[in-house]
Amino acid sequence: MAYGYIGTIKTQPGKRDDVVAILLSGAESLRELGCKSYVVSMAADDPDTIVVTEVWQSKDEHDASLRLPEAKEAIAAAMPMLTGEFSSRELVVAGGLGAGD
């Protein structure tokens, strides 16, 4: 079964759109790394919260993607715009639309 991840990120007031742009900037290249689905959303009830939902072929491929230089650069660019409030949940993906092949 595939590996799933859901995370929330709280941004500094007014910085949500900038962080969303950073998160989406490298999305197209993720498919080559084993990503089956990568969705960046904005919380409807909070103007400063972002929700990221991911499905990967494996946890190892997800973790490897975070070690790439471009991922490290994106994280470094976003960090000053974040509050430090994060939540995350790892999942075992059983299937569904956008869950893979």
mmCIF file of C-alpha atoms in Angstrom:
data_model
loop_
_atom_site.group_PDB
_atom_site.id
_atom_site.type_symbol
_atom_site.label_atom_id
_atom_site.label_comp_id
_atom_site.label_asym_id
_atom_site.label_seq_id
_atom_site.Cartn_x
_atom_site.Cartn_y
_atom_site.Cartn_z
ATOM 1 C CA MET A 1 0.000 0.000 0.000
ATOM 2 C CA ALA A 2 1.036 3.593 -0.633
ATOM 3 C CA TYR A 3 2.221 6.085 1.974
ATOM 4 C CA GLY A 4 0.075 9.120 2.735
ATOM 5 C CA TYR A 5 0.763 12.334 4.595
ATOM 6 C CA ILE A 6 -1.512 15.171 5.662
ATOM 7 C CA GLY A 7 0.021 18.261 7.206
ATOM 8 C CA THR A 8 -1.176 21.677 8.262
ATOM 9 C CA ILE A 9 1.023 24.749 8.251
ATOM 10 C CA LYS A 10 0.196 28.026 9.974
ATOM 11 C CA THR A 11 1.632 31.133 8.290
ATOM 12 C CA GLN A 12 2.295 34.609 9.544
ATOM 13 C CA PRO A 13 -0.714 36.885 8.811
ATOM 14 C CA GLY A 14 -0.824 37.807 5.141
ATOM 15 C CA LYS A 15 1.885 35.307 4.109
ATOM 16 C CA ARG A 16 -0.336 32.349 3.150
ATOM 17 C CA ASP A 17 -0.327 33.012 -0.600
ATOM 18 C CA ASP A 18 3.464 33.407 -0.645
ATOM 19 C CA VAL A 19 3.929 30.055 1.103
ATOM 20 C CA VAL A 20 1.376 28.366 -1.176
ATOM 21 C CA ALA A 21 3.365 29.617 -4.182
ATOM 22 C CA ILE A 22 6.554 28.124 -2.738
ATOM 23 C CA LEU A 23 4.846 24.792 -2.025
ATOM 24 C CA LEU A 24 3.463 24.599 -5.557
ATOM 25 C CA SER A 25 6.637 25.762 -7.315
ATOM 26 C CA GLY A 26 8.190 22.304 -7.543
ATOM 27 C CA ALA A 27 5.050 20.187 -7.626
ATOM 28 C CA GLU A 28 5.433 18.977 -11.230
ATOM 29 C CA SER A 29 8.794 17.345 -10.524
ATOM 30 C CA LEU A 30 7.411 15.261 -7.648
ATOM 31 C CA ARG A 31 5.837 12.668 -9.958
ATOM 32 C CA GLU A 32 9.303 11.543 -11.073
ATOM 33 C CA LEU A 33 10.254 11.002 -7.429
ATOM 34 C CA GLY A 34 7.391 8.613 -6.631
ATOM 35 C CA CYS A 35 4.618 11.053 -5.722
ATOM 36 C CA LYS A 36 1.139 9.946 -6.797
ATOM 37 C CA SER A 37 -0.801 12.933 -5.463
ATOM 38 C CA TYR A 38 0.236 16.310 -4.044
ATOM 39 C CA VAL A 39 -2.494 18.782 -3.152
ATOM 40 C CA VAL A 40 -1.949 22.156 -1.484
ATOM 41 C CA SER A 41 -5.141 23.667 -0.041
ATOM 42 C CA MET A 42 -6.093 26.712 1.979
ATOM 43 C CA ALA A 43 -8.290 26.266 5.044
ATOM 44 C CA ALA A 44 -11.728 27.758 4.400
ATOM 45 C CA ASP A 45 -12.103 28.814 8.030
ATOM 46 C CA ASP A 46 -8.629 30.280 8.659
ATOM 47 C CA PRO A 47 -6.855 32.721 6.308
ATOM 48 C CA ASP A 48 -3.421 31.702 7.598
ATOM 49 C CA THR A 49 -3.621 27.899 7.460
ATOM 50 C CA ILE A 50 -2.455 25.647 4.618
ATOM 51 C CA VAL A 51 -3.233 21.942 4.340
ATOM 52 C CA VAL A 52 -0.980 19.663 2.279
ATOM 53 C CA THR A 53 -2.155 16.180 1.303
ATOM 54 C CA GLU A 54 0.293 13.770 -0.302
ATOM 55 C CA VAL A 55 0.295 10.179 -1.574
ATOM 56 C CA TRP A 56 3.627 8.504 -2.341
ATOM 57 C CA GLN A 57 4.629 5.066 -3.555
ATOM 58 C CA SER A 58 6.517 4.679 -0.254
ATOM 59 C CA LYS A 59 7.589 6.581 2.855
ATOM 60 C CA ASP A 60 11.212 6.222 1.742
ATOM 61 C CA GLU A 61 10.468 8.117 -1.482
ATOM 62 C CA HIS A 62 8.667 10.848 0.468
ATOM 63 C CA ASP A 63 11.561 11.193 2.895
ATOM 64 C CA ALA A 64 14.120 11.213 0.066
ATOM 65 C CA SER A 65 12.265 14.060 -1.653
ATOM 66 C CA LEU A 66 12.730 16.240 1.436
ATOM 67 C CA ARG A 67 16.503 15.790 1.274
ATOM 68 C CA LEU A 68 16.814 17.210 -2.256
ATOM 69 C CA PRO A 69 18.553 20.604 -2.560
ATOM 70 C CA GLU A 70 15.472 22.236 -4.124
ATOM 71 C CA ALA A 71 13.260 20.998 -1.285
ATOM 72 C CA LYS A 72 15.700 22.333 1.296
ATOM 73 C CA GLU A 73 15.780 25.700 -0.513
ATOM 74 C CA ALA A 74 11.967 25.887 -0.592
ATOM 75 C CA ILE A 75 11.740 25.045 3.108
ATOM 76 C CA ALA A 76 14.348 27.691 3.944
ATOM 77 C CA ALA A 77 12.447 30.294 1.901
ATOM 78 C CA ALA A 78 9.131 29.493 3.600
ATOM 79 C CA MET A 79 10.355 29.216 7.214
ATOM 80 C CA PRO A 80 10.474 32.967 8.001
ATOM 81 C CA MET A 81 6.807 33.224 6.941
ATOM 82 C CA LEU A 82 5.613 30.442 9.271
ATOM 83 C CA THR A 83 4.493 30.597 12.907
ATOM 84 C CA GLY A 84 5.921 27.227 13.891
ATOM 85 C CA GLU A 85 2.455 25.717 14.345
ATOM 86 C CA PHE A 86 2.320 22.456 12.410
ATOM 87 C CA SER A 87 0.347 19.249 12.570
ATOM 88 C CA SER A 88 0.873 16.063 10.630
ATOM 89 C CA ARG A 89 -0.524 12.595 10.206
ATOM 90 C CA GLU A 90 1.013 9.659 8.362
ATOM 91 C CA LEU A 91 -1.371 7.294 6.574
ATOM 92 C CA VAL A 92 -1.501 3.896 4.944
ATOM 93 C CA VAL A 93 -3.402 4.552 1.722
ATOM 94 C CA ALA A 94 -5.944 1.888 0.774
ATOM 95 C CA GLY A 95 -6.999 3.490 -2.543
ATOM 96 C CA GLY A 96 -9.312 6.024 -4.143
ATOM 97 C CA LEU A 97 -9.180 8.750 -6.770
ATOM 98 C CA GLY A 98 -5.762 10.380 -6.886
ATOM 99 C CA ALA A 99 -4.254 7.594 -4.798
ATOM 100 C CA GLY A 100 -2.169 6.171 -7.593
ATOM 101 C CA ASP A 101 -2.217 4.121 -10.710
#
